[in-house]
Coordinates of C-alpha atoms in Angstrom, one line a residue:
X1 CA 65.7 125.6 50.9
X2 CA 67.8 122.3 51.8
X3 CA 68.5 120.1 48.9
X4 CA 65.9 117.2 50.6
X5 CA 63.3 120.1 50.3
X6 CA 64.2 121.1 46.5
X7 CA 64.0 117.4 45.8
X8 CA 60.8 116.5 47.5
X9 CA 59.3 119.6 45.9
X10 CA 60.4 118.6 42.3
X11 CA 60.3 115.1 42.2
X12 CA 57.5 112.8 41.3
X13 CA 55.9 110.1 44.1
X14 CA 57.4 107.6 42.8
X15 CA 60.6 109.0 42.8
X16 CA 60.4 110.3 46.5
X17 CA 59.2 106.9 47.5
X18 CA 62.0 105.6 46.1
X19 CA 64.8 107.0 47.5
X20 CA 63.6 108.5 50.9
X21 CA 63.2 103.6 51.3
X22 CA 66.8 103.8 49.9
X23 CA 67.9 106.7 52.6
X24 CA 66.4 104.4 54.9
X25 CA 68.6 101.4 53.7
X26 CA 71.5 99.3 55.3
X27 CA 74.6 101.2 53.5
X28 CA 75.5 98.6 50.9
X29 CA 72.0 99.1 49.4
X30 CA 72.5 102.8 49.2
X31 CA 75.9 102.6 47.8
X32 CA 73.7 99.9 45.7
X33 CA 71.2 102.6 45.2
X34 CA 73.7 105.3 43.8
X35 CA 74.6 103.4 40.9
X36 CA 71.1 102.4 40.2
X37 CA 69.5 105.9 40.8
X38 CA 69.1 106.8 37.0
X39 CA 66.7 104.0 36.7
X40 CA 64.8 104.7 39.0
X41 CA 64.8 109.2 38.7
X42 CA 64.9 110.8 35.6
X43 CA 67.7 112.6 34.2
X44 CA 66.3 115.9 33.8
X45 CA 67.4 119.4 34.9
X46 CA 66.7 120.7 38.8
X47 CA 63.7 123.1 38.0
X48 CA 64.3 125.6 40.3
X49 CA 68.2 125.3 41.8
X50 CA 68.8 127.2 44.6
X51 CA 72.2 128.3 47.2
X52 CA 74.3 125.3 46.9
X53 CA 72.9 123.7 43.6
X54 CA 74.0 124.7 40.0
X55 CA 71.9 125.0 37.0
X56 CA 73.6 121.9 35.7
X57 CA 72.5 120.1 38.2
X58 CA 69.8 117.1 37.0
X59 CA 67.2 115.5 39.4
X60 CA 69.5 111.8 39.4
X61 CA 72.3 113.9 40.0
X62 CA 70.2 115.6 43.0
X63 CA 69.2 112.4 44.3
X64 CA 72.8 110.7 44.1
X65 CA 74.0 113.2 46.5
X66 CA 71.4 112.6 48.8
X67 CA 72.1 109.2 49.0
X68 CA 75.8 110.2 50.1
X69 CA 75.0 112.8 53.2
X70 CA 72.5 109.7 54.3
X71 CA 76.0 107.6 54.8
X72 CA 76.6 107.4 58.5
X73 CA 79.9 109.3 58.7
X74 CA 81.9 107.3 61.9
X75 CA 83.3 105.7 62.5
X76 CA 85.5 107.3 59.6
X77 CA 87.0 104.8 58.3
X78 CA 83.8 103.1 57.3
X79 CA 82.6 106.2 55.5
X80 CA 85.3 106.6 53.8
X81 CA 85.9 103.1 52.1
X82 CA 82.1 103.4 51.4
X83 CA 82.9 106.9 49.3
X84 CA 86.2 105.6 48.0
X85 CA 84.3 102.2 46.4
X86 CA 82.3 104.8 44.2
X87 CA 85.0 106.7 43.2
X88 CA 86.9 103.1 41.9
X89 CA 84.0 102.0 40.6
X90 CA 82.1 104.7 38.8
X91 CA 80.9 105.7 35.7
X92 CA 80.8 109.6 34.2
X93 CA 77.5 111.1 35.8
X94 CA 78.7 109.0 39.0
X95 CA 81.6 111.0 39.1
X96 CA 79.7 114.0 38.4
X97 CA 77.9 113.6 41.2
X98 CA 80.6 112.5 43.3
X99 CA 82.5 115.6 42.6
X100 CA 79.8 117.5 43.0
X101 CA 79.1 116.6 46.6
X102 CA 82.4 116.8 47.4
X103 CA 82.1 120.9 49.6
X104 CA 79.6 118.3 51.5
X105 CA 81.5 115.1 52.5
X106 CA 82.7 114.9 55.7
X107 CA 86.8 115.0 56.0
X108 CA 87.5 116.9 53.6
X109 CA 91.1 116.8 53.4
X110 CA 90.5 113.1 52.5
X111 CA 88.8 113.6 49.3
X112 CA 91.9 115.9 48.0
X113 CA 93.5 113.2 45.6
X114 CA 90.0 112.3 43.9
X115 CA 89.8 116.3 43.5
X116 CA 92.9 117.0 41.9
X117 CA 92.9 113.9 40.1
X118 CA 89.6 114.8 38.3
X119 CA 91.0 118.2 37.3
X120 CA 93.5 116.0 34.9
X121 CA 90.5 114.0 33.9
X122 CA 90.0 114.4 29.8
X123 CA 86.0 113.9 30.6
X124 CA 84.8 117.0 30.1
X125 CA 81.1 116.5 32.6
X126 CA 83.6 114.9 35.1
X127 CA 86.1 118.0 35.0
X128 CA 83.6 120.4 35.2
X129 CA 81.6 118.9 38.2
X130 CA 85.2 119.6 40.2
X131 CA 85.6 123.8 38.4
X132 CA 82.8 124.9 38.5
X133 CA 80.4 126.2 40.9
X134 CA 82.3 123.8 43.4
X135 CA 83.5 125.3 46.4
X136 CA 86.1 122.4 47.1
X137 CA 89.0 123.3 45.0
X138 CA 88.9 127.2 46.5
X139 CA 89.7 125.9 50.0
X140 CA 91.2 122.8 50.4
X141 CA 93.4 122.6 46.3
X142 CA 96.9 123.8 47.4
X143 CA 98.6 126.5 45.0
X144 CA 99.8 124.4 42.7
X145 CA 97.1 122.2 42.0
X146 CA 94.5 125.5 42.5
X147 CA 96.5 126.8 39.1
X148 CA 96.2 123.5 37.2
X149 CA 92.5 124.1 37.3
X150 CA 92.4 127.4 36.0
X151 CA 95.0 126.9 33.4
X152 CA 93.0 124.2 32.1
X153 CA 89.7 125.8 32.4
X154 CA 91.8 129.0 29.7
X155 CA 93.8 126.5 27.7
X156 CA 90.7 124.7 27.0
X157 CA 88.5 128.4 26.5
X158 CA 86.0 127.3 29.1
X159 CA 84.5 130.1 31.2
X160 CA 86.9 130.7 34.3
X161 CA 83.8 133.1 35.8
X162 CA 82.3 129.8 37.1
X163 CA 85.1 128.9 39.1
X164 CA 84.4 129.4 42.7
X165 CA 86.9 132.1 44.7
X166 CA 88.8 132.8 41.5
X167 CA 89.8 136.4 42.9
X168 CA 90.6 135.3 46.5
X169 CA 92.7 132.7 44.8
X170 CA 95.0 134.7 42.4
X171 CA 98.5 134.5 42.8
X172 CA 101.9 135.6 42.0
X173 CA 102.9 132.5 40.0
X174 CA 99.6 131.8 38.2
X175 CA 99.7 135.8 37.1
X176 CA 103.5 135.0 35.9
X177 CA 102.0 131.6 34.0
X178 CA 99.3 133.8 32.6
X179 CA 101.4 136.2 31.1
X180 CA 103.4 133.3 29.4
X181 CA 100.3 131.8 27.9
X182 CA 99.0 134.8 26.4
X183 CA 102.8 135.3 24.9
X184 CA 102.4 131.9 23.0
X185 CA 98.8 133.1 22.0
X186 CA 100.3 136.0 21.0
X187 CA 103.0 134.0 19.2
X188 CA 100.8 131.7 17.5
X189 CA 98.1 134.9 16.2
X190 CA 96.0 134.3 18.3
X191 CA 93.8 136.0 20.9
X192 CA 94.0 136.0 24.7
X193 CA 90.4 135.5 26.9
X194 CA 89.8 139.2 27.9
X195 CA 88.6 137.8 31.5
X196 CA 92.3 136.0 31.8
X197 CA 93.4 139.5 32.7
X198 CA 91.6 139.6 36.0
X199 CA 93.7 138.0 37.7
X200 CA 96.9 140.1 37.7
X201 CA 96.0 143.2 38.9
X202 CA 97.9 142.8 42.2
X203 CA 100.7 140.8 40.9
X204 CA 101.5 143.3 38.5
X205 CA 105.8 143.3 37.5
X206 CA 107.9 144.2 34.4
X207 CA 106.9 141.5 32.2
X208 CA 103.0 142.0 32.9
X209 CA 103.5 146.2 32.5
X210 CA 104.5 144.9 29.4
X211 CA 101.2 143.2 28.7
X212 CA 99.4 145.7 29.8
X213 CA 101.3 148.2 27.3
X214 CA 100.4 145.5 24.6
X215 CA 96.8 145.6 25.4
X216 CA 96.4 149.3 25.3
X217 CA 97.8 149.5 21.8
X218 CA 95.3 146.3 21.0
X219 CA 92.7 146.9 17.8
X220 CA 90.0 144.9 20.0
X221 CA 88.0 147.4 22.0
X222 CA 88.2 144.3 25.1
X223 CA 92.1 143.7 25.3
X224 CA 91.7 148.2 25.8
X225 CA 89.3 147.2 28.4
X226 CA 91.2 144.7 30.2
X227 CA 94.0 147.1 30.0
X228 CA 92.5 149.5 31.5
X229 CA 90.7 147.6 34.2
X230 CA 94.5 146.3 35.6
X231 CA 95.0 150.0 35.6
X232 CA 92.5 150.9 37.7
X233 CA 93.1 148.0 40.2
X234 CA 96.7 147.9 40.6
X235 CA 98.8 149.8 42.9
X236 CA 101.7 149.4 40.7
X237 CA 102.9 153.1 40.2
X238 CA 104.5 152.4 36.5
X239 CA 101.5 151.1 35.4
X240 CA 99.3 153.8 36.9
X241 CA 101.6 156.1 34.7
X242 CA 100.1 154.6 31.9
X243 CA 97.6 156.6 31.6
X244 CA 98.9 159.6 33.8
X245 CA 96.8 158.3 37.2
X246 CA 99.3 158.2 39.8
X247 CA 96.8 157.6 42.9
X248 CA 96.4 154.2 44.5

C-alpha cells in the first residue's frame, strides 16, 4: 500500500479534499499548507501503518509528508530551498515530519547536516523521528556521526532495537566506546542495557574479553545471557574458551 493509499483510506472527506487541492497547489501554498496541515487533519495515530510508516506515525504527520514528495524535484536547486525553508522555519511536529520523510527526499546527500544536526537536538519527538524506524541515518550518517546516534539513544536508555541497520552498522570503535560506557556504569553502580552487548560480537579484543568475563560472573540472569550470546557469535578463540567451545 503507498502512503497516498493508507491516507485516502484512513482519512475523512474533508480531510482528503483538503490536501489532494493543496497537492494540486503552486509550491508556496504547499509549503503554505505544511505548516497549516494540523488545522486542517487531525492529529491522531495512522490506524493501520504499513512498510515504510511507523506506529508513531499520526495522520498530520502522514499528510505533511505527502505534501513534500508532491514538490517538483528539478530543477534542484528549487527543491531544495523549498525543503531547506521548512527546516529554518519549523516548529517540533514540523520537524518530525521533516525527519521523517527524509529516506524519501530526493538528493539525499543534501539533507545530511539537517540529519546529524537533529541527532544533537535535546527535543526528544524531533530526535527520535531521525533514530528510529528511519532508514536515513543507516546509509548515508558517516561512522562517526552513525555512533553519536546510538550513544545517545544508550546514554539516554532509549530502545536502540528501533534503530534501523543497527547490526550492519556495528563497528570497531563504537564496540571500543561501548565497552567504556558500560565501565563508567559499572563505576558509578550501575547497570549496563543488556541489548548494548549486541553489538560487539565481531569486534571482540582484550578489553571486551574482559567484559564478557564480567558478565558471566554477573548476579543478573541478562548480563549471563548477553555473555553468552557474544560467545556464541564471535570468532574470537579466547573468548570461545570461555566456556570450553572452541569452534567458529
Amino acid at each position: 500500500m503507498t502512503l497516498q493509499s493508507l491516507f485516502n483510506e484512513t482519512a475523512t472527506e474533508a480531510e482528503r479534499n483538503w490536501l489532494e487541492m493543496k497537492m494540486a497547489a503552486p509550491v508556496p501554498a504547499r509549503l503554505a499548507a505544511f505548516v497549516a496541515t494540523p488545522r486542517f487533519v487531525a492529529r491522531r495515530n495512522v490506524p493501520e501503518p504499513t512498510d515504510g510508516v511507523p506506529p508513531t506515525w499520526t495522520m498530520d504527520q502522514l499528510a505533511r509528508v505527502l505534501l513534500l514528495l508532491s514538490l517538483p524535484t528539478e530543477p534542484e536547486a528549487a527543491y531544495v530551498k523549498a525543503i531547506q525553508t521548512l527546516f529554518d522555519t519549523g516548529e517540533l511536529h514540523e520537524f518530525v515530519a521533516l525527519y521523517s520523510a527524509l529516506p524519501l527526499f530526493a538528493y539525499p546527500e543534501r539533507w545530511l547536516f539537517q540529519a546529524t544536526e537533529a541527532v544533537r537536538s535535546n527535543m526528544g519527538p524531533v530526535f527520535d523521528a531521525i533514530a528510529f524506524d528511519n532508514t536515513y541515518p543507516a546509509d548515508y550518517f558517516p561512522e562517526a556521526a552513525w555512533n553519536q546516534l546510538v550513544l545517545k539513544c544508550i546514554f539516554n536508555d532509549k530502545p536502540i532495537s528501533q534503530i534501523t541497520g543497527l547490526a550492519k552498522r556495528a563497528n570497531q570503535t563504537l564496540a571500543n566506546d561501548l565497552s567504556n560506557f558500560a565501565h563508567e556504569r559499572w563505576a558509578a553502580g550501575r547497570t549496563v542495557p543488556p541489548e548494548v552487548w549486541q553489538l560487539i560480537p565481531r569486534f571482540m579484543n582484550e578489553t571486551l574479553l574482559g567484559d564478557v568475563k564480567k558478565l558471566l560472573q554477573s548476579t543478573n540472569e541478562q548480563d549471563r545471557l548477553a555473555a553468552q550470546h557474544i560467545i556464541d557469535q564471535t570468532d574470537y578463540a579466547p573468548a570461545k574458551q570461555l566456556t570450553g567451545n572452541d569452534h567458529p
